[in-house]
């Protein structure tokens, strides 16, 4: 299966989150997995989107994370920093029942989105509602929705979904409105719902990304206080992708 045409098509369709995690999927050696092949076939149909749904129940889940591949083939090399026991425990889902959060940090391309989406799809299979959002796009959506009924509806969805995946946190500093929106989301979720957040930055640098010290303290208290942590390292897995001709 040609990986790059699929990546190009997903990006052209505006499905950047799926494209990113698909690239990590291929780099993890899962390009021939049935879910990855299904995604490639769908990407070949112009304009077709793939909201993935739980097969464990009759009602669709709000799950738009990319296919995780076979988690049994996940790489647990010591130099990568992924603890097998911790990841298997997270797949069990008790942390979601306890309304804990999860922070996945590490350099670009080491598999943060792949792991987050693997956990998201497992939650879907366990009959939980899951929503994947890239942080930059989420704040843009909230800004566009502000002032009409879409804003309140989007905030309700973000607050009530059982597992919220916030991908690519910390790419740029937050402005005043983004700080307010994020605090409102986390206030609704704290102690009631679980959140996965991925970032190239270590948790120690998040305070600076938020900017305002008062907001930063409030946001991180709700996000990090009860969070499990995975800190990945190593070279980008995308280096294993085939080069374009």
PDB file of C-alpha atoms in Angstrom:
ATOM      1  CA  UNK A   1       0.000   0.000   0.000  1.00  0.00           C
ATOM      2  CA  UNK A   2       1.405   3.409  -0.951  1.00  0.00           C
ATOM      3  CA  UNK A   3       1.564   5.482   2.210  1.00  0.00           C
ATOM      4  CA  UNK A   4       2.277   8.928   0.848  1.00  0.00           C
ATOM      5  CA  UNK A   5      -0.725   9.206  -1.516  1.00  0.00           C
ATOM      6  CA  UNK A   6      -2.966   8.405   1.436  1.00  0.00           C
ATOM      7  CA  UNK A   7      -1.264  11.011   3.615  1.00  0.00           C
ATOM      8  CA  UNK A   8      -1.530  13.598   0.860  1.00  0.00           C
ATOM      9  CA  UNK A   9      -5.211  12.856   0.314  1.00  0.00           C
ATOM     10  CA  UNK A  10      -6.064  13.031   4.014  1.00  0.00           C
ATOM     11  CA  UNK A  11      -4.310  16.375   4.332  1.00  0.00           C
ATOM     12  CA  UNK A  12      -6.076  17.668   1.225  1.00  0.00           C
ATOM     13  CA  UNK A  13      -9.404  16.637   2.748  1.00  0.00           C
ATOM     14  CA  UNK A  14      -8.609  18.705   5.841  1.00  0.00           C
ATOM     15  CA  UNK A  15      -8.221  15.621   8.044  1.00  0.00           C
ATOM     16  CA  UNK A  16      -4.874  16.624   9.512  1.00  0.00           C
ATOM     17  CA  UNK A  17      -5.324  14.664  12.721  1.00  0.00           C
ATOM     18  CA  UNK A  18      -6.023  11.468  10.836  1.00  0.00           C
ATOM     19  CA  UNK A  19      -3.122  12.133   8.481  1.00  0.00           C
ATOM     20  CA  UNK A  20      -0.719  12.622  11.368  1.00  0.00           C
ATOM     21  CA  UNK A  21      -1.723   9.459  13.192  1.00  0.00           C
ATOM     22  CA  UNK A  22      -1.822   7.487   9.903  1.00  0.00           C
ATOM     23  CA  UNK A  23       1.803   8.463   9.337  1.00  0.00           C
ATOM     24  CA  UNK A  24       2.700   7.167  12.778  1.00  0.00           C
ATOM     25  CA  UNK A  25       0.689   4.030  12.074  1.00  0.00           C
ATOM     26  CA  UNK A  26       2.750   3.330   8.936  1.00  0.00           C
ATOM     27  CA  UNK A  27       5.985   4.119  10.763  1.00  0.00           C
ATOM     28  CA  UNK A  28       4.990   1.568  13.414  1.00  0.00           C
ATOM     29  CA  UNK A  29       4.840  -1.115  10.733  1.00  0.00           C
ATOM     30  CA  UNK A  30       1.025  -1.260  10.669  1.00  0.00           C
ATOM     31  CA  UNK A  31       0.443  -0.093   7.079  1.00  0.00           C
ATOM     32  CA  UNK A  32      -1.151  -3.419   6.119  1.00  0.00           C
ATOM     33  CA  UNK A  33      -3.479  -3.612   9.109  1.00  0.00           C
ATOM     34  CA  UNK A  34      -7.135  -3.904   7.966  1.00  0.00           C
ATOM     35  CA  UNK A  35      -8.078  -0.621   9.615  1.00  0.00           C
ATOM     36  CA  UNK A  36      -5.204   1.186   7.926  1.00  0.00           C
ATOM     37  CA  UNK A  37      -6.174  -0.305   4.572  1.00  0.00           C
ATOM     38  CA  UNK A  38      -9.782   0.730   5.114  1.00  0.00           C
ATOM     39  CA  UNK A  39      -8.621   4.246   5.805  1.00  0.00           C
ATOM     40  CA  UNK A  40      -6.559   4.298   2.621  1.00  0.00           C
ATOM     41  CA  UNK A  41      -9.514   3.075   0.569  1.00  0.00           C
ATOM     42  CA  UNK A  42     -11.779   5.733   2.037  1.00  0.00           C
ATOM     43  CA  UNK A  43      -9.181   8.449   1.458  1.00  0.00           C
ATOM     44  CA  UNK A  44      -9.223   7.514  -2.223  1.00  0.00           C
ATOM     45  CA  UNK A  45     -12.863   8.590  -2.397  1.00  0.00           C
ATOM     46  CA  UNK A  46     -12.866  12.370  -2.613  1.00  0.00           C
ATOM     47  CA  UNK A  47     -14.671  14.071   0.220  1.00  0.00           C
ATOM     48  CA  UNK A  48     -15.453  10.905   2.157  1.00  0.00           C
ATOM     49  CA  UNK A  49     -14.835  11.186   5.879  1.00  0.00           C
ATOM     50  CA  UNK A  50     -14.286   8.402   8.348  1.00  0.00           C
ATOM     51  CA  UNK A  51     -15.897   9.021  11.716  1.00  0.00           C
ATOM     52  CA  UNK A  52     -14.987   5.746  13.391  1.00  0.00           C
ATOM     53  CA  UNK A  53     -17.671   4.199  15.527  1.00  0.00           C
ATOM     54  CA  UNK A  54     -17.847   1.681  18.282  1.00  0.00           C
ATOM     55  CA  UNK A  55     -18.704  -1.820  17.107  1.00  0.00           C
ATOM     56  CA  UNK A  56     -19.588  -2.816  20.652  1.00  0.00           C
ATOM     57  CA  UNK A  57     -22.917  -1.036  20.834  1.00  0.00           C
ATOM     58  CA  UNK A  58     -25.785   0.144  18.702  1.00  0.00           C
ATOM     59  CA  UNK A  59     -25.283   3.869  19.177  1.00  0.00           C
ATOM     60  CA  UNK A  60     -22.448   5.627  17.342  1.00  0.00           C
ATOM     61  CA  UNK A  61     -19.614   7.020  19.382  1.00  0.00           C
ATOM     62  CA  UNK A  62     -18.121  10.466  18.802  1.00  0.00           C
ATOM     63  CA  UNK A  63     -14.797   8.911  17.846  1.00  0.00           C
ATOM     64  CA  UNK A  64     -12.798  10.485  15.035  1.00  0.00           C
ATOM     65  CA  UNK A  65      -9.330   9.399  16.053  1.00  0.00           C
ATOM     66  CA  UNK A  66      -7.280   7.534  13.494  1.00  0.00           C
ATOM     67  CA  UNK A  67      -6.969   3.728  13.520  1.00  0.00           C
ATOM     68  CA  UNK A  68      -4.510   2.557  16.159  1.00  0.00           C
ATOM     69  CA  UNK A  69      -3.343  -0.663  14.550  1.00  0.00           C
ATOM     70  CA  UNK A  70      -2.630  -3.742  16.614  1.00  0.00           C
ATOM     71  CA  UNK A  71      -1.532  -2.607  20.074  1.00  0.00           C
ATOM     72  CA  UNK A  72      -0.004  -6.033  20.669  1.00  0.00           C
ATOM     73  CA  UNK A  73       2.730  -5.022  18.209  1.00  0.00           C
ATOM     74  CA  UNK A  74       3.481  -1.749  19.959  1.00  0.00           C
ATOM     75  CA  UNK A  75       7.194  -1.124  20.423  1.00  0.00           C
ATOM     76  CA  UNK A  76       8.263  -1.150  24.080  1.00  0.00           C
ATOM     77  CA  UNK A  77      11.997  -0.596  23.591  1.00  0.00           C
ATOM     78  CA  UNK A  78      13.652   0.915  26.655  1.00  0.00           C
ATOM     79  CA  UNK A  79      15.154   3.782  24.669  1.00  0.00           C
ATOM     80  CA  UNK A  80      11.678   4.809  23.517  1.00  0.00           C
ATOM     81  CA  UNK A  81      10.501   5.367  27.076  1.00  0.00           C
ATOM     82  CA  UNK A  82       7.211   3.457  26.819  1.00  0.00           C
ATOM     83  CA  UNK A  83       6.495   1.312  29.850  1.00  0.00           C
ATOM     84  CA  UNK A  84       4.625  -1.819  28.770  1.00  0.00           C
ATOM     85  CA  UNK A  85       3.002  -2.397  32.153  1.00  0.00           C
ATOM     86  CA  UNK A  86       1.677   1.164  32.311  1.00  0.00           C
ATOM     87  CA  UNK A  87       0.324   1.104  28.758  1.00  0.00           C
ATOM     88  CA  UNK A  88      -1.429  -2.232  29.277  1.00  0.00           C
ATOM     89  CA  UNK A  89      -2.944  -0.858  32.470  1.00  0.00           C
ATOM     90  CA  UNK A  90      -4.204   2.185  30.572  1.00  0.00           C
ATOM     91  CA  UNK A  91      -5.733  -0.069  27.911  1.00  0.00           C
ATOM     92  CA  UNK A  92      -7.719  -1.685  30.723  1.00  0.00           C
ATOM     93  CA  UNK A  93      -9.632   1.563  31.161  1.00  0.00           C
ATOM     94  CA  UNK A  94      -9.815   1.813  34.948  1.00  0.00           C
ATOM     95  CA  UNK A  95      -8.256   5.291  34.744  1.00  0.00           C
ATOM     96  CA  UNK A  96     -11.227   6.427  32.661  1.00  0.00           C
ATOM     97  CA  UNK A  97     -13.622   5.033  35.259  1.00  0.00           C
ATOM     98  CA  UNK A  98     -11.677   7.028  37.867  1.00  0.00           C
ATOM     99  CA  UNK A  99     -11.852  10.184  35.673  1.00  0.00           C
ATOM    100  CA  UNK A 100      -8.066  10.509  35.564  1.00  0.00           C
ATOM    101  CA  UNK A 101      -6.179  12.252  32.759  1.00  0.00           C
ATOM    102  CA  UNK A 102      -3.164  11.217  30.680  1.00  0.00           C
ATOM    103  CA  UNK A 103      -0.285  13.356  29.398  1.00  0.00           C
ATOM    104  CA  UNK A 104       1.824  11.927  26.545  1.00  0.00           C
ATOM    105  CA  UNK A 105       4.964  13.974  25.864  1.00  0.00           C
ATOM    106  CA  UNK A 106       7.912  13.595  23.526  1.00  0.00           C
ATOM    107  CA  UNK A 107       9.570  14.887  20.356  1.00  0.00           C
ATOM    108  CA  UNK A 108       7.778  15.044  17.027  1.00  0.00           C
ATOM    109  CA  UNK A 109       7.158  11.698  15.361  1.00  0.00           C
ATOM    110  CA  UNK A 110       7.767   9.365  18.305  1.00  0.00           C
ATOM    111  CA  UNK A 111       4.207   8.016  18.343  1.00  0.00           C
ATOM    112  CA  UNK A 112       2.254  10.268  20.711  1.00  0.00           C
ATOM    113  CA  UNK A 113      -0.823  10.493  18.482  1.00  0.00           C
ATOM    114  CA  UNK A 114      -0.634   6.773  17.722  1.00  0.00           C
ATOM    115  CA  UNK A 115      -0.759   5.874  21.413  1.00  0.00           C
ATOM    116  CA  UNK A 116      -3.511   8.388  22.166  1.00  0.00           C
ATOM    117  CA  UNK A 117      -5.630   7.058  19.308  1.00  0.00           C
ATOM    118  CA  UNK A 118      -4.986   3.448  20.340  1.00  0.00           C
ATOM    119  CA  UNK A 119      -6.399   4.255  23.765  1.00  0.00           C
ATOM    120  CA  UNK A 120      -9.257   6.171  22.156  1.00  0.00           C
ATOM    121  CA  UNK A 121     -10.273   3.259  19.953  1.00  0.00           C
ATOM    122  CA  UNK A 122     -10.061   0.860  22.882  1.00  0.00           C
ATOM    123  CA  UNK A 123     -12.408   3.182  24.778  1.00  0.00           C
ATOM    124  CA  UNK A 124     -14.782   3.140  21.780  1.00  0.00           C
ATOM    125  CA  UNK A 125     -14.768  -0.643  21.812  1.00  0.00           C
ATOM    126  CA  UNK A 126     -15.552  -0.476  25.518  1.00  0.00           C
ATOM    127  CA  UNK A 127     -18.709   1.512  24.668  1.00  0.00           C
ATOM    128  CA  UNK A 128     -17.353   4.906  25.730  1.00  0.00           C
ATOM    129  CA  UNK A 129     -17.793   8.140  23.805  1.00  0.00           C
ATOM    130  CA  UNK A 130     -14.513   9.548  22.486  1.00  0.00           C
ATOM    131  CA  UNK A 131     -13.642  12.762  20.656  1.00  0.00           C
ATOM    132  CA  UNK A 132     -10.309  13.564  18.999  1.00  0.00           C
ATOM    133  CA  UNK A 133      -9.305  17.216  18.488  1.00  0.00           C
ATOM    134  CA  UNK A 134      -6.076  18.872  17.393  1.00  0.00           C
ATOM    135  CA  UNK A 135      -5.630  21.776  19.794  1.00  0.00           C
ATOM    136  CA  UNK A 136      -4.874  24.491  17.188  1.00  0.00           C
ATOM    137  CA  UNK A 137      -7.937  23.543  15.152  1.00  0.00           C
ATOM    138  CA  UNK A 138     -10.119  23.275  18.252  1.00  0.00           C
ATOM    139  CA  UNK A 139      -9.409  26.844  19.302  1.00  0.00           C
ATOM    140  CA  UNK A 140     -10.060  28.002  15.737  1.00  0.00           C
ATOM    141  CA  UNK A 141     -13.416  26.194  15.752  1.00  0.00           C
ATOM    142  CA  UNK A 142     -14.370  27.757  19.073  1.00  0.00           C
ATOM    143  CA  UNK A 143     -13.444  31.215  17.811  1.00  0.00           C
ATOM    144  CA  UNK A 144     -15.614  30.768  14.710  1.00  0.00           C
ATOM    145  CA  UNK A 145     -18.518  29.372  16.727  1.00  0.00           C
ATOM    146  CA  UNK A 146     -18.470  32.130  19.311  1.00  0.00           C
ATOM    147  CA  UNK A 147     -21.552  34.326  19.212  1.00  0.00           C
ATOM    148  CA  UNK A 148     -24.037  31.713  17.995  1.00  0.00           C
ATOM    149  CA  UNK A 149     -25.578  28.471  19.201  1.00  0.00           C
ATOM    150  CA  UNK A 150     -22.691  26.382  17.888  1.00  0.00           C
ATOM    151  CA  UNK A 151     -20.368  27.623  20.619  1.00  0.00           C
ATOM    152  CA  UNK A 152     -22.548  26.389  23.479  1.00  0.00           C
ATOM    153  CA  UNK A 153     -23.177  23.109  21.675  1.00  0.00           C
ATOM    154  CA  UNK A 154     -19.469  22.528  21.071  1.00  0.00           C
ATOM    155  CA  UNK A 155     -18.623  23.359  24.677  1.00  0.00           C
ATOM    156  CA  UNK A 156     -21.248  20.876  25.881  1.00  0.00           C
ATOM    157  CA  UNK A 157     -19.808  18.153  23.670  1.00  0.00           C
ATOM    158  CA  UNK A 158     -16.269  18.855  24.848  1.00  0.00           C
ATOM    159  CA  UNK A 159     -17.414  18.834  28.455  1.00  0.00           C
ATOM    160  CA  UNK A 160     -19.529  15.697  28.346  1.00  0.00           C
ATOM    161  CA  UNK A 161     -17.678  13.250  26.079  1.00  0.00           C
ATOM    162  CA  UNK A 162     -16.221  10.481  28.237  1.00  0.00           C
ATOM    163  CA  UNK A 163     -12.727  10.645  26.735  1.00  0.00           C
ATOM    164  CA  UNK A 164     -11.400  13.794  25.058  1.00  0.00           C
ATOM    165  CA  UNK A 165      -8.118  13.559  23.111  1.00  0.00           C
ATOM    166  CA  UNK A 166      -6.332  16.907  22.732  1.00  0.00           C
ATOM    167  CA  UNK A 167      -3.490  16.411  20.260  1.00  0.00           C
ATOM    168  CA  UNK A 168      -0.575  18.784  19.564  1.00  0.00           C
ATOM    169  CA  UNK A 169      -0.870  20.889  22.691  1.00  0.00           C
ATOM    170  CA  UNK A 170       1.671  23.673  23.104  1.00  0.00           C
ATOM    171  CA  UNK A 171       2.562  24.401  19.472  1.00  0.00           C
ATOM    172  CA  UNK A 172       1.939  28.098  20.110  1.00  0.00           C
ATOM    173  CA  UNK A 173       1.170  30.284  23.151  1.00  0.00           C
ATOM    174  CA  UNK A 174      -2.482  30.672  24.116  1.00  0.00           C
ATOM    175  CA  UNK A 175      -4.234  33.987  23.681  1.00  0.00           C
ATOM    176  CA  UNK A 176      -6.713  35.348  26.208  1.00  0.00           C
ATOM    177  CA  UNK A 177      -9.757  33.722  24.628  1.00  0.00           C
ATOM    178  CA  UNK A 178      -8.069  30.347  24.208  1.00  0.00           C
ATOM    179  CA  UNK A 179      -7.074  30.378  27.886  1.00  0.00           C
ATOM    180  CA  UNK A 180     -10.666  31.081  28.867  1.00  0.00           C
ATOM    181  CA  UNK A 181     -12.063  28.378  26.573  1.00  0.00           C
ATOM    182  CA  UNK A 182      -9.612  25.753  27.816  1.00  0.00           C
ATOM    183  CA  UNK A 183     -10.333  26.511  31.452  1.00  0.00           C
ATOM    184  CA  UNK A 184     -14.086  26.220  30.846  1.00  0.00           C
ATOM    185  CA  UNK A 185     -13.617  22.851  29.139  1.00  0.00           C
ATOM    186  CA  UNK A 186     -11.401  21.470  31.898  1.00  0.00           C
ATOM    187  CA  UNK A 187     -13.637  22.838  34.641  1.00  0.00           C
ATOM    188  CA  UNK A 188     -16.562  20.901  33.159  1.00  0.00           C
ATOM    189  CA  UNK A 189     -14.464  17.749  32.885  1.00  0.00           C
ATOM    190  CA  UNK A 190     -12.437  17.735  36.108  1.00  0.00           C
ATOM    191  CA  UNK A 191     -13.400  14.805  38.313  1.00  0.00           C
ATOM    192  CA  UNK A 192     -16.151  13.795  35.860  1.00  0.00           C
ATOM    193  CA  UNK A 193     -14.447  12.867  32.581  1.00  0.00           C
ATOM    194  CA  UNK A 194     -10.986  11.891  31.313  1.00  0.00           C
ATOM    195  CA  UNK A 195      -8.693  13.791  28.960  1.00  0.00           C
ATOM    196  CA  UNK A 196      -5.631  12.693  26.976  1.00  0.00           C
ATOM    197  CA  UNK A 197      -3.277  15.484  25.959  1.00  0.00           C
ATOM    198  CA  UNK A 198      -0.216  15.089  23.732  1.00  0.00           C
ATOM    199  CA  UNK A 199       2.616  17.581  23.473  1.00  0.00           C
ATOM    200  CA  UNK A 200       6.153  17.967  22.199  1.00  0.00           C
ATOM    201  CA  UNK A 201       6.842  19.994  25.340  1.00  0.00           C
ATOM    202  CA  UNK A 202       7.456  18.526  28.798  1.00  0.00           C
ATOM    203  CA  UNK A 203       4.794  19.237  31.397  1.00  0.00           C
ATOM    204  CA  UNK A 204       7.205  21.621  33.121  1.00  0.00           C
ATOM    205  CA  UNK A 205       6.982  23.957  30.097  1.00  0.00           C
ATOM    206  CA  UNK A 206       3.182  24.094  29.883  1.00  0.00           C
ATOM    207  CA  UNK A 207       2.873  26.955  32.343  1.00  0.00           C
ATOM    208  CA  UNK A 208       4.732  29.206  29.931  1.00  0.00           C
ATOM    209  CA  UNK A 209       2.541  28.185  26.982  1.00  0.00           C
ATOM    210  CA  UNK A 210      -0.593  29.248  28.829  1.00  0.00           C
ATOM    211  CA  UNK A 211       0.950  32.605  29.653  1.00  0.00           C
ATOM    212  CA  UNK A 212      -1.196  34.222  32.314  1.00  0.00           C
ATOM    213  CA  UNK A 213      -0.017  32.846  35.698  1.00  0.00           C
ATOM    214  CA  UNK A 214      -3.490  32.782  37.244  1.00  0.00           C
ATOM    215  CA  UNK A 215      -5.012  30.910  34.318  1.00  0.00           C
ATOM    216  CA  UNK A 216      -1.973  28.630  34.100  1.00  0.00           C
ATOM    217  CA  UNK A 217      -2.299  27.562  37.728  1.00  0.00           C
ATOM    218  CA  UNK A 218      -6.027  26.892  37.342  1.00  0.00           C
ATOM    219  CA  UNK A 219      -5.687  24.987  34.056  1.00  0.00           C
ATOM    220  CA  UNK A 220      -2.757  22.824  35.114  1.00  0.00           C
ATOM    221  CA  UNK A 221      -4.365  22.046  38.470  1.00  0.00           C
ATOM    222  CA  UNK A 222      -7.329  20.545  36.609  1.00  0.00           C
ATOM    223  CA  UNK A 223      -5.279  18.885  33.889  1.00  0.00           C
ATOM    224  CA  UNK A 224      -2.087  17.576  35.500  1.00  0.00           C
ATOM    225  CA  UNK A 225      -3.057  17.034  39.142  1.00  0.00           C
ATOM    226  CA  UNK A 226      -4.659  13.647  38.429  1.00  0.00           C
ATOM    227  CA  UNK A 227      -2.759  12.754  35.249  1.00  0.00           C
ATOM    228  CA  UNK A 228      -0.801   9.633  34.393  1.00  0.00           C
ATOM    229  CA  UNK A 229       2.272  10.430  32.304  1.00  0.00           C
ATOM    230  CA  UNK A 230       4.043   8.826  29.365  1.00  0.00           C
ATOM    231  CA  UNK A 231       7.296  10.492  28.321  1.00  0.00           C
ATOM    232  CA  UNK A 232       8.548   9.196  24.980  1.00  0.00           C
ATOM    233  CA  UNK A 233      11.991   9.687  23.489  1.00  0.00           C
ATOM    234  CA  UNK A 234      14.072   8.647  20.512  1.00  0.00           C
ATOM    235  CA  UNK A 235      14.175   9.455  16.810  1.00  0.00           C
ATOM    236  CA  UNK A 236      11.107  10.192  14.729  1.00  0.00           C
ATOM    237  CA  UNK A 237       9.350   7.064  13.511  1.00  0.00           C
ATOM    238  CA  UNK A 238       8.491   8.940  10.338  1.00  0.00           C
ATOM    239  CA  UNK A 239      12.068   8.377   9.207  1.00  0.00           C
ATOM    240  CA  UNK A 240      10.977   4.829   8.453  1.00  0.00           C
ATOM    241  CA  UNK A 241       8.373   6.030   5.957  1.00  0.00           C
ATOM    242  CA  UNK A 242       9.191   5.349   2.296  1.00  0.00           C
ATOM    243  CA  UNK A 243      10.507   8.359   0.429  1.00  0.00           C
ATOM    244  CA  UNK A 244       8.465   9.936  -2.325  1.00  0.00           C
ATOM    245  CA  UNK A 245       9.665   9.135  -5.799  1.00  0.00           C
TER     246      UNK A 245
END
